[in-house]
Amino acid sequence: MLDFFTIFSKGGLVLWCFQGVSDSCTGPVNALIRSVLLQERGGNNSFTHEALTLKYKLDNQFELVFVVGFQKILTLTYVDKLIDDVHRLFRDKYRTEIQQQSALSLLNGTFDFQNDFLRLLREAEESSKIRAPTTMKKFEDSEKAKKPVRSMIETRGEKPKEKAKNSKKKGAKKEGSDGPLATSKPVPAEKSGLPVGPENGVELSKEELIRRKREEFIQKHGRGMEKSNKSTKSDAPKEKGKKAPRVWELGGCANKEVLDYSTPTTNGTPEAALSEDINLIRGTGSGGQLQDLDCSSSDDEGAAQNSTKPSATKGTLGGMFGMLKGLVGSKSLSREDMESVLDKMRDHLIAKNVAADIAVQLWESVANKLEGKVMGTFSTVTSTVKQALQESLVQILQPQRRVDMLRDIMDAQRRQRPYVVTFCGVNGVGKSTNLAKISFWLLENGFSVLIAACDTFRAGAVEQLRTHTRRLSALHPPEKHGGRTMVQLFEKGYGKDAAGIAMEAIAFARNQGFDVVLVDTAGRMQDNAPLMTALAKLITVNTPDLVLFVGEALVGNEAVDQLVKFNRALADHSMAQTPRLIDGIVLTKFDTIDDKVGAAISMTYITSKPIVFVGTGQTYCDLRSLNAKAVVAALMKA
């Protein structure tokens, strides 16, 4: 039973609607428009919203959308056929009204489609019932029934042919070695001209067989013995010129003053050179304002190539689409026209580090978006597909929610509470380093920061944050801020409960008047259930304002697996009724990938969450905001 079936234009005008139940279809259809159609996620023609499953079909020629909704616990096999039949009949019946393409004509038009829809629904339901159920395969139809009975009978003591042959060979060898000597004299191998062995009918005496085996053993292992002898000879002169052990000055002295290096130095760096090192670590540029990510654009390089080599680029579109020029003229696109271009597009995206599943879904999305669309007079299939792909990629990199940390922090200040950010991710992606970069950015904007060292598992994690805190304090000393401490580390050592440390840090920040609390967590693999449970507990207990997933730009398919399993683990191990999932992404090591920027597409496509920060280097100023057009230009570059 269907809950509803609706037909509306891409401009938002509902042309016709069928209600199978009393509940309104407005909420599910609006969710479909926001989450799928506007976000360019049309690779799959089904969408789940609460207890409903929605299936849809796009008509790009007349700019129509057909949507059917039913309970997701039902398995309705006729839904796809019903959508195709309704689409075909509605388009053919009201072609003239739809072709006018004016909102007023669509509003004044009367689309009396109720009787036709009920007839199609009845036919689709009956066709699904008429279809005979699949019967089980009978024994007479199987391969086993075709074999003769005699071939399947095995008598006791009888062996298969292969085993019998092997046993004969083994038995012959045993007889030659352990059995009684033959009465007839063996024919020498040199006279017979045949290779010696029982398989050729030549019997060997026990002494000859031992001698032959000894020769074979020497031939096999003689070379290895020669090599070992050479190696022992080559090692002999090395032992003669063996390096003498180094004698250190004051080697036997246990003087405390000599062994203590903590007084004149700070973390291995002299105090006099600390300011110079801090300036190097800070980097160049304004730390208070995030700059847009700068990727080399393919348009600039294309313009330079056109100026230098006009003949080489004439008649081509450049990049991955240069080899395939499509048809020219006013015609509607079909999948056959776009298939070769879309295949090259998919392979190009995979080569740029986009996950394979995401590339296939983008392939389907662009194909559904363009199928049936009428091309312009001077447009080619290649240029049309390229433009549609670029629009889809830009839309994917601009998700529904935009994270503005500075605005949210000022809102938390008005409520007189600290703004809490939790960082999570797998091992070695740069959580602590980018936490320090974000701390520097917040300090440059005038906010005080408390860093909570909740990584109580990795050795050296607390010391790493302590070093960053000392360097940030040197860049923003209390003297510059009226005696106010701008950055401080809250630590409780190792082996403690991370959720408890975070709770104490938030309470400490509230009492001391800190504006922001940055919670550093231990790196964990997405398959480690105990650590994922601990992370879910930390997020559930402390309810941070922002949960950031830190991922590196080097990964391909692994990015999808990490994000999907992190979100799933947070949902499964959470004790809340509505579990808290990832709110944003920090993409690190972006300066190491050149133009292979596909991880940004994979992460945003899977989570529908924005990339808040991009790490581009090793200094505190190497923090950028994502520029969607620059990333897409780098992605499309050949």
XYZ file of C-alpha atoms in Angstrom:
638
model
C 0.000 0.000 0.000
C 1.338 3.391 -1.002
C 1.340 6.348 1.398
C 1.483 8.949 -1.344
C 2.460 9.668 -4.937
C 3.189 13.228 -6.021
C 4.284 14.982 -9.206
C 5.859 18.428 -8.996
C 8.060 20.672 -11.103
C 11.649 21.508 -10.242
C 10.449 25.012 -9.490
C 8.420 23.662 -6.571
C 4.886 23.673 -8.044
C 2.855 20.567 -7.146
C 1.000 19.444 -10.258
C -0.791 16.402 -8.868
C -0.802 14.380 -5.647
C -2.310 11.124 -4.425
C -2.743 10.525 -0.677
C -3.062 6.923 0.420
C -3.080 7.791 4.140
C -4.153 10.815 6.132
C -0.587 11.928 6.961
C 0.791 14.783 4.903
C 3.560 14.124 2.384
C 5.051 17.622 2.745
C 7.692 16.703 5.352
C 9.186 13.666 3.570
C 9.183 15.394 0.172
C 10.870 18.505 1.580
C 13.490 16.285 3.236
C 14.101 14.610 -0.137
C 14.538 17.987 -1.828
C 16.920 19.313 0.835
C 19.044 16.200 1.311
C 19.155 14.720 -2.197
C 18.029 16.990 -5.015
C 19.650 20.208 -3.805
C 22.814 18.428 -2.624
C 23.446 16.639 -5.934
C 23.169 13.179 -4.390
C 21.016 11.574 -7.033
C 23.172 8.501 -7.531
C 20.587 6.326 -5.793
C 16.881 6.675 -6.657
C 15.690 5.826 -3.125
C 15.720 7.886 0.074
C 14.773 6.930 3.635
C 13.051 9.456 5.899
C 12.044 8.217 9.355
C 9.629 5.297 8.735
C 9.147 5.963 5.005
C 11.040 4.948 1.893
C 10.826 7.424 -0.973
C 11.604 6.537 -4.580
C 11.825 9.206 -7.218
C 12.386 9.716 -10.942
C 13.600 12.865 -12.690
C 12.327 14.095 -16.054
C 14.992 16.560 -17.167
C 13.296 17.354 -20.466
C 10.157 18.804 -18.843
C 11.766 19.609 -15.419
C 9.487 17.243 -13.473
C 9.992 15.060 -10.396
C 7.908 11.935 -9.653
C 7.992 10.768 -6.014
C 6.315 7.759 -4.383
C 6.386 7.032 -0.646
C 5.625 3.842 1.300
C 6.480 2.247 4.636
C 10.069 1.012 4.680
C 9.104 -2.260 6.373
C 7.169 -3.211 3.203
C 8.763 -4.844 0.171
C 6.858 -3.545 -2.855
C 8.295 -4.996 -6.033
C 6.041 -3.045 -8.381
C 7.091 0.462 -7.346
C 9.749 0.929 -10.053
C 7.380 -0.232 -12.772
C 4.646 2.036 -11.427
C 6.891 5.126 -11.515
C 7.932 4.381 -15.109
C 4.317 3.857 -16.242
C 3.063 6.994 -14.492
C 5.960 9.031 -15.872
C 5.299 7.866 -19.420
C 1.524 8.387 -19.318
C 1.597 11.763 -17.537
C 4.223 13.172 -19.896
C 2.385 12.022 -23.001
C -1.047 13.147 -21.783
C -0.104 16.662 -20.640
C 2.759 17.383 -22.994
C 1.274 20.608 -24.365
C 0.591 22.112 -20.917
C 4.060 21.251 -19.645
C 5.913 22.506 -22.738
C 4.680 26.069 -22.169
C 7.046 26.128 -19.167
C 5.369 29.050 -17.423
C 4.339 29.020 -13.784
C 0.988 30.644 -14.538
C 0.048 28.010 -17.134
C 1.004 25.223 -14.730
C -1.079 26.784 -11.962
C -4.090 27.287 -14.216
C -3.758 23.852 -15.771
C -6.041 21.039 -14.650
C -4.255 17.726 -14.253
C -7.072 15.228 -13.746
C -4.905 12.149 -13.331
C -6.660 10.310 -10.493
C -8.456 7.643 -12.541
C -5.453 6.951 -14.743
C -3.196 6.577 -11.694
C -5.567 4.159 -9.944
C -5.756 2.070 -13.104
C -1.946 1.928 -13.379
C -1.644 1.114 -9.665
C -4.154 -1.724 -9.978
C -2.355 -3.145 -13.026
C 1.022 -2.971 -11.277
C -0.309 -4.745 -8.173
C -1.944 -7.469 -10.260
C 1.197 -8.017 -12.325
C 3.209 -8.547 -9.148
C 0.681 -11.115 -7.920
C 0.528 -12.975 -11.253
C 4.255 -13.504 -11.230
C 4.846 -17.109 -10.222
C 6.955 -17.646 -7.131
C 10.373 -19.141 -7.638
C 10.263 -22.912 -7.154
C 12.994 -24.913 -5.534
C 15.276 -26.922 -7.757
C 14.384 -30.608 -7.937
C 16.875 -33.422 -7.597
C 16.176 -34.555 -11.154
C 17.391 -31.185 -12.475
C 20.670 -31.212 -10.571
C 24.071 -32.289 -11.893
C 24.260 -35.080 -9.369
C 21.197 -36.786 -10.800
C 22.814 -36.983 -14.239
C 25.747 -39.057 -12.972
C 25.412 -42.854 -13.122
C 24.891 -44.605 -9.828
C 27.921 -46.861 -10.378
C 30.285 -43.808 -10.396
C 29.074 -42.738 -6.950
C 29.446 -46.145 -5.278
C 32.636 -46.620 -3.307
C 33.512 -50.055 -1.996
C 35.477 -50.424 1.208
C 39.208 -50.739 0.623
C 39.021 -49.237 -2.869
C 40.970 -46.053 -3.539
C 40.570 -43.399 -6.233
C 42.754 -43.655 -9.302
C 45.080 -40.776 -8.469
C 45.693 -42.012 -4.965
C 46.296 -45.519 -6.260
C 48.945 -44.305 -8.684
C 50.718 -42.319 -5.973
C 50.606 -45.260 -3.623
C 52.160 -47.479 -6.312
C 55.079 -45.085 -6.738
C 55.613 -44.809 -3.009
C 55.439 -48.575 -2.647
C 58.040 -49.060 -5.356
C 60.443 -46.681 -3.607
C 59.959 -48.434 -0.309
C 60.610 -51.811 -1.885
C 63.817 -50.482 -3.433
C 65.107 -49.103 -0.181
C 63.860 -51.427 2.489
C 62.747 -54.574 0.658
C 64.792 -57.732 -0.006
C 67.438 -57.627 -2.681
C 66.413 -58.932 -6.098
C 67.785 -62.294 -7.069
C 68.660 -61.157 -10.565
C 71.715 -58.978 -10.947
C 70.923 -55.326 -11.666
C 71.872 -54.036 -15.065
C 74.322 -51.129 -14.796
C 72.881 -47.781 -15.805
C 75.792 -47.013 -18.119
C 75.165 -50.167 -20.203
C 71.409 -49.903 -20.329
C 71.328 -46.303 -21.505
C 68.193 -45.655 -19.419
C 67.960 -43.383 -16.418
C 68.428 -45.261 -13.218
C 65.299 -45.724 -11.171
C 62.584 -48.189 -10.343
C 60.148 -46.414 -12.631
C 62.119 -47.612 -15.669
C 62.279 -51.188 -14.509
C 65.907 -50.936 -13.308
C 66.432 -52.407 -9.867
C 69.112 -50.845 -7.619
C 70.992 -52.472 -4.840
C 70.947 -50.925 -1.403
C 74.550 -49.621 -1.648
C 73.977 -48.066 -5.095
C 70.788 -46.384 -3.946
C 72.548 -44.855 -0.928
C 75.407 -43.656 -3.122
C 72.976 -42.076 -5.595
C 71.052 -40.250 -2.869
C 74.330 -39.002 -1.411
C 75.314 -37.515 -4.811
C 71.937 -35.821 -5.177
C 72.261 -34.345 -1.688
C 75.730 -32.961 -2.468
C 74.502 -31.438 -5.742
C 71.590 -29.704 -3.977
C 73.394 -28.424 -0.908
C 76.938 -28.062 -2.140
C 76.431 -24.528 -3.455
C 75.015 -23.347 -0.158
C 78.024 -24.771 1.679
C 80.404 -22.953 -0.686
C 78.576 -19.662 -0.093
C 78.736 -20.139 3.638
C 82.469 -20.801 3.414
C 82.958 -17.603 1.413
C 80.914 -15.603 3.893
C 82.980 -16.873 6.816
C 86.164 -15.903 4.990
C 84.846 -12.420 4.205
C 83.825 -11.873 7.826
C 87.245 -12.767 9.144
C 89.021 -9.499 8.214
C 86.128 -7.483 9.655
C 86.692 -9.029 13.043
C 90.337 -7.961 12.910
C 89.485 -4.307 12.262
C 86.604 -4.184 14.710
C 85.691 -0.671 15.904
C 86.766 0.037 19.419
C 84.076 1.125 21.860
C 83.893 4.868 22.340
C 85.084 6.197 25.677
C 82.928 9.095 26.878
C 84.281 11.906 28.955
C 83.380 11.626 32.627
C 82.099 8.166 31.796
C 82.263 6.776 35.289
C 81.064 9.923 37.026
C 77.609 10.031 38.549
C 77.716 13.730 39.378
C 74.213 15.217 39.634
C 75.251 18.553 38.170
C 76.663 16.909 35.048
C 73.603 14.745 34.433
C 71.005 17.463 35.063
C 70.163 19.321 31.858
C 66.817 20.806 32.937
C 68.091 24.065 34.486
C 69.738 25.882 31.534
C 67.330 24.532 28.860
C 63.611 24.263 28.250
C 62.486 21.021 26.577
C 65.914 20.646 25.008
C 65.959 24.204 23.584
C 68.047 26.992 25.148
C 66.021 29.862 26.578
C 67.999 32.431 24.581
C 66.964 30.854 21.248
C 63.338 30.271 22.291
C 61.996 33.488 20.785
C 63.625 32.796 17.407
C 62.214 29.284 17.309
C 58.771 30.603 18.227
C 58.844 33.040 15.323
C 59.768 30.201 12.985
C 56.990 28.008 14.364
C 54.451 30.817 14.137
C 54.920 31.208 10.406
C 54.112 34.194 8.235
C 50.744 35.739 7.599
C 47.879 36.985 9.712
C 46.850 34.278 12.121
C 43.573 35.926 13.092
C 41.966 35.717 9.642
C 41.673 32.422 7.804
C 42.724 32.630 4.183
C 41.013 30.631 1.445
C 42.691 27.468 0.279
C 44.802 28.196 -2.793
C 44.856 25.392 -5.353
C 46.407 25.735 -8.784
C 43.518 26.393 -11.143
C 43.260 24.578 -14.429
C 41.779 27.692 -16.095
C 44.949 29.709 -15.569
C 47.152 26.927 -16.893
C 44.818 26.434 -19.843
C 45.023 30.122 -20.729
C 48.822 29.988 -20.588
C 48.899 26.934 -22.809
C 46.540 28.554 -25.327
C 48.807 31.588 -25.577
C 51.908 29.484 -26.171
C 50.512 26.560 -28.173
C 47.330 27.592 -29.997
C 47.550 24.827 -32.578
C 47.900 22.019 -30.037
C 44.755 22.954 -28.125
C 42.618 23.927 -31.084
C 39.453 21.833 -31.342
C 39.853 20.226 -27.927
C 38.411 21.049 -24.531
C 41.515 20.054 -22.545
C 41.907 17.821 -19.537
C 40.152 14.536 -19.236
C 37.361 15.571 -21.633
C 39.609 16.595 -24.511
C 39.565 13.235 -26.267
C 35.791 12.900 -26.554
C 33.876 15.509 -28.527
C 30.172 14.812 -28.488
C 27.392 15.462 -30.876
C 26.428 19.052 -31.734
C 22.858 20.277 -32.100
C 19.553 20.591 -30.307
C 18.816 17.071 -29.126
C 17.919 15.337 -25.896
C 20.710 13.473 -24.187
C 20.545 9.730 -23.616
C 22.730 7.447 -21.514
C 24.315 6.006 -24.643
C 25.513 9.480 -25.646
C 27.039 10.187 -22.234
C 28.371 6.740 -21.330
C 31.882 7.079 -22.767
C 32.361 10.571 -21.301
C 30.999 9.500 -17.909
C 33.276 6.460 -17.815
C 36.331 8.641 -18.340
C 35.008 11.032 -15.711
C 34.691 8.199 -13.187
C 38.210 6.910 -13.865
C 39.612 10.432 -13.591
C 37.928 11.006 -10.214
C 39.290 7.714 -8.863
C 42.780 8.709 -10.029
C 42.365 11.962 -8.069
C 41.816 10.021 -4.818
C 38.008 10.057 -4.831
C 36.702 6.841 -3.280
C 35.524 4.329 -5.880
C 31.978 4.068 -4.478
C 31.634 7.856 -4.403
C 32.858 8.129 -8.018
C 30.230 5.601 -9.136
C 27.478 7.482 -7.289
C 28.606 10.745 -8.899
C 28.479 8.965 -12.263
C 24.862 7.976 -11.610
C 23.959 11.422 -10.267
C 25.244 13.279 -13.326
C 23.624 10.739 -15.656
C 20.233 11.121 -13.938
C 20.588 14.889 -13.962
C 21.293 15.092 -17.708
C 19.244 12.210 -19.114
C 16.532 13.641 -21.354
C 17.868 17.201 -21.139
C 17.868 19.163 -24.401
C 21.301 20.516 -25.348
C 21.985 23.908 -26.864
C 22.721 24.450 -30.523
C 26.492 24.834 -30.165
C 27.052 22.710 -27.060
C 28.702 19.294 -27.092
C 28.090 16.275 -24.925
C 31.539 16.686 -23.393
C 31.076 20.322 -22.394
C 27.583 19.628 -21.041
C 28.770 16.720 -18.882
C 31.801 18.678 -17.677
C 29.698 21.653 -16.634
C 27.171 19.424 -14.840
C 29.969 17.622 -12.997
C 31.576 20.880 -11.869
C 28.249 22.179 -10.568
C 27.642 18.927 -8.692
C 31.103 18.950 -7.085
C 30.789 22.573 -5.942
C 27.373 21.815 -4.480
C 28.738 18.765 -2.634
C 31.533 20.834 -1.053
C 28.966 23.345 0.235
C 26.832 21.203 2.576
C 23.608 22.181 4.320
C 25.124 23.517 7.543
C 27.932 26.064 7.692
C 30.064 26.102 10.858
C 31.005 29.606 12.063
C 33.055 29.072 15.211
C 33.669 32.753 15.994
C 29.965 33.567 15.934
C 29.127 30.525 18.081
C 31.868 31.408 20.597
C 30.516 34.956 20.977
C 27.048 33.499 21.499
C 28.448 31.211 24.239
C 30.141 34.243 25.842
C 26.779 35.989 26.143
C 25.478 32.909 27.948
C 28.555 32.985 30.233
C 29.733 29.471 29.442
C 32.767 28.058 27.569
C 32.485 26.850 23.993
C 33.627 23.190 23.883
C 35.202 21.537 20.819
C 36.151 17.833 20.749
C 38.695 16.471 18.269
C 38.576 12.802 17.228
C 40.130 10.664 14.524
C 42.427 7.751 13.769
C 46.082 7.508 14.785
C 48.677 9.815 13.292
C 46.458 12.215 11.328
C 47.585 15.342 13.217
C 44.929 15.986 15.863
C 47.240 17.606 18.414
C 49.117 19.676 15.821
C 45.960 21.088 14.241
C 44.451 21.639 17.689
C 47.444 23.914 18.377
C 46.880 25.717 15.043
C 43.217 26.328 15.891
C 44.274 27.498 19.367
C 46.614 30.060 17.785
C 43.819 31.229 15.446
C 41.475 31.698 18.405
C 44.160 33.543 20.394
C 44.743 35.881 17.473
C 41.007 36.670 17.535
C 41.157 37.545 21.230
C 39.621 34.413 22.817
C 41.198 32.602 25.769
C 41.734 28.870 25.303
C 41.934 25.946 27.717
C 43.442 22.785 26.213
C 42.214 19.567 27.840
C 44.732 16.712 27.547
C 42.317 13.773 27.313
C 44.716 11.555 25.352
C 45.750 9.461 28.347
C 46.809 6.496 26.204
C 49.630 7.581 23.836
C 53.039 8.107 25.401
C 54.179 11.712 24.999
C 50.726 13.109 24.200
C 50.582 15.314 27.299
C 54.158 16.503 26.786
C 53.362 17.432 23.181
C 50.430 19.603 24.284
C 52.569 21.076 27.069
C 55.154 22.147 24.487
C 52.468 23.735 22.280
C 50.972 25.514 25.302
C 54.360 26.971 26.284
C 55.019 28.214 22.750
C 51.534 29.700 22.408
C 51.995 31.416 25.765
C 55.258 32.904 24.477
C 53.414 34.283 21.435
C 50.562 35.630 23.592
C 52.010 36.376 27.037
C 49.732 37.705 29.805
C 51.498 41.082 29.620
C 49.918 41.761 26.219
C 46.425 41.006 27.550
C 46.324 42.910 30.799
C 47.739 40.105 32.922
C 45.119 37.602 31.731
C 46.278 34.060 30.968
C 45.218 33.411 27.384
C 46.152 29.727 26.997
C 46.518 27.011 29.600
C 46.816 23.221 29.655
C 44.527 21.106 31.828
C 46.115 17.693 32.442
C 45.711 14.784 34.839
C 48.440 12.473 33.574
C 48.077 9.093 31.925
C 45.795 6.133 32.481
C 42.815 8.210 33.689
C 39.246 8.310 32.375
C 39.128 10.733 29.443
C 35.456 11.610 29.967
C 36.135 12.573 33.589
C 39.116 14.751 32.630
C 37.016 16.555 30.010
C 34.249 17.180 32.549
C 36.724 18.620 35.069
C 38.318 20.773 32.353
C 34.945 22.261 31.347
C 34.122 23.031 34.981
C 37.570 24.596 35.457
C 37.111 26.734 32.330
C 33.710 27.920 33.572
C 35.154 28.939 36.939
C 38.270 30.615 35.496
C 36.431 32.407 32.687
C 38.005 30.709 29.640
C 36.169 31.287 26.368
C 36.971 28.014 24.573
C 37.813 24.460 25.680
C 39.622 22.310 23.093
C 39.458 18.601 24.018
C 42.216 16.408 22.580
C 41.366 12.684 22.452
C 43.421 9.585 21.767
C 43.763 8.342 18.205
C 41.799 5.175 17.614
C 41.038 2.917 14.695
C 37.421 2.740 13.628
C 37.275 -1.011 14.389
C 38.473 -0.718 18.007
C 35.219 -1.204 19.930
C 36.495 -0.394 23.475
C 38.088 2.906 22.413
C 35.051 3.856 20.312
C 32.846 3.195 23.353
C 35.067 5.490 25.438
C 34.813 8.227 22.791
C 31.024 7.921 22.648
C 30.927 8.164 26.441
C 33.086 11.316 26.408
C 30.808 12.994 23.851
C 27.569 11.890 25.544
C 28.617 12.939 29.045
C 30.121 16.329 28.169
C 27.850 17.311 25.197
C 30.403 19.450 23.329
C 29.230 22.257 21.051
C 31.263 20.951 18.127
C 32.656 17.489 17.297
C 35.383 17.668 14.655
C 36.716 14.622 12.827
C 40.378 15.038 11.875
C 41.296 13.178 8.686
C 44.255 13.362 6.365
C 43.985 14.241 2.694
C 46.202 11.307 1.674
C 43.532 8.635 2.025
C 41.183 7.406 -0.696
C 38.692 4.642 -0.005
C 39.809 4.560 3.637
C 38.215 7.976 4.233
C 34.758 6.534 3.567
C 35.357 3.577 5.863
C 36.664 5.773 8.684
C 33.809 8.271 8.626
C 31.041 5.707 8.208
C 32.340 3.537 11.056
C 33.052 6.515 13.338
C 29.495 7.765 12.938
C 28.096 4.256 13.326
C 30.158 3.593 16.455
C 29.120 6.919 18.005
C 25.479 6.054 17.327
C 25.735 2.460 18.578
C 27.696 3.170 21.759
C 25.880 6.348 22.734
C 23.574 6.248 25.740
C 21.428 9.145 24.502
C 18.187 8.685 22.596
C 19.398 10.965 19.790
C 23.130 10.216 19.533
C 25.635 12.956 18.770
C 27.553 12.426 15.545
C 30.345 14.261 13.732
C 29.596 17.959 13.100
C 32.528 18.934 10.867
C 35.824 17.842 9.341
C 39.416 19.065 9.684
C 41.400 18.004 6.607
C 45.138 17.761 7.323
C 48.338 17.324 5.270
C 46.770 19.097 2.299
C 50.174 20.416 1.219
C 51.415 16.886 0.438
C 48.890 15.798 -2.206
C 49.413 18.251 -5.104
C 46.129 18.108 -7.089
C 44.849 14.769 -5.735
C 42.145 16.445 -3.644
C 39.538 13.691 -3.909
C 39.457 12.987 -0.152
C 37.601 16.282 0.353
C 34.824 15.096 -1.983
C 34.619 11.651 -0.360
C 34.377 12.982 3.203
C 31.743 15.635 2.507
C 29.672 13.301 0.305
C 29.518 10.596 2.987
C 28.748 12.795 6.003
C 27.039 15.845 4.428
C 29.164 17.833 6.895
C 31.386 20.798 6.020
C 35.171 20.896 5.998
C 35.785 23.564 8.649
C 39.593 23.805 8.526
C 42.332 22.666 6.152
C 45.885 22.112 7.418
C 48.522 23.104 4.849
C 51.866 23.078 6.685
C 53.795 22.799 9.938
C 53.553 26.344 11.352
C 50.740 27.857 13.389
C 49.650 30.078 10.487
C 49.258 27.130 8.093
C 45.501 26.880 8.558
C 43.040 27.606 5.752
C 39.335 27.579 5.035
C 38.049 25.469 2.164
C 37.615 27.129 -1.218
C 35.184 24.879 -3.088
C 35.844 26.319 -6.546
C 39.623 26.001 -6.161
C 39.299 22.376 -5.047
C 37.008 21.547 -7.984
C 39.411 23.255 -10.407
C 42.288 21.146 -9.059
C 40.120 18.035 -9.243
C 39.191 18.631 -12.888
C 42.770 19.363 -13.937
C 44.249 16.682 -16.160
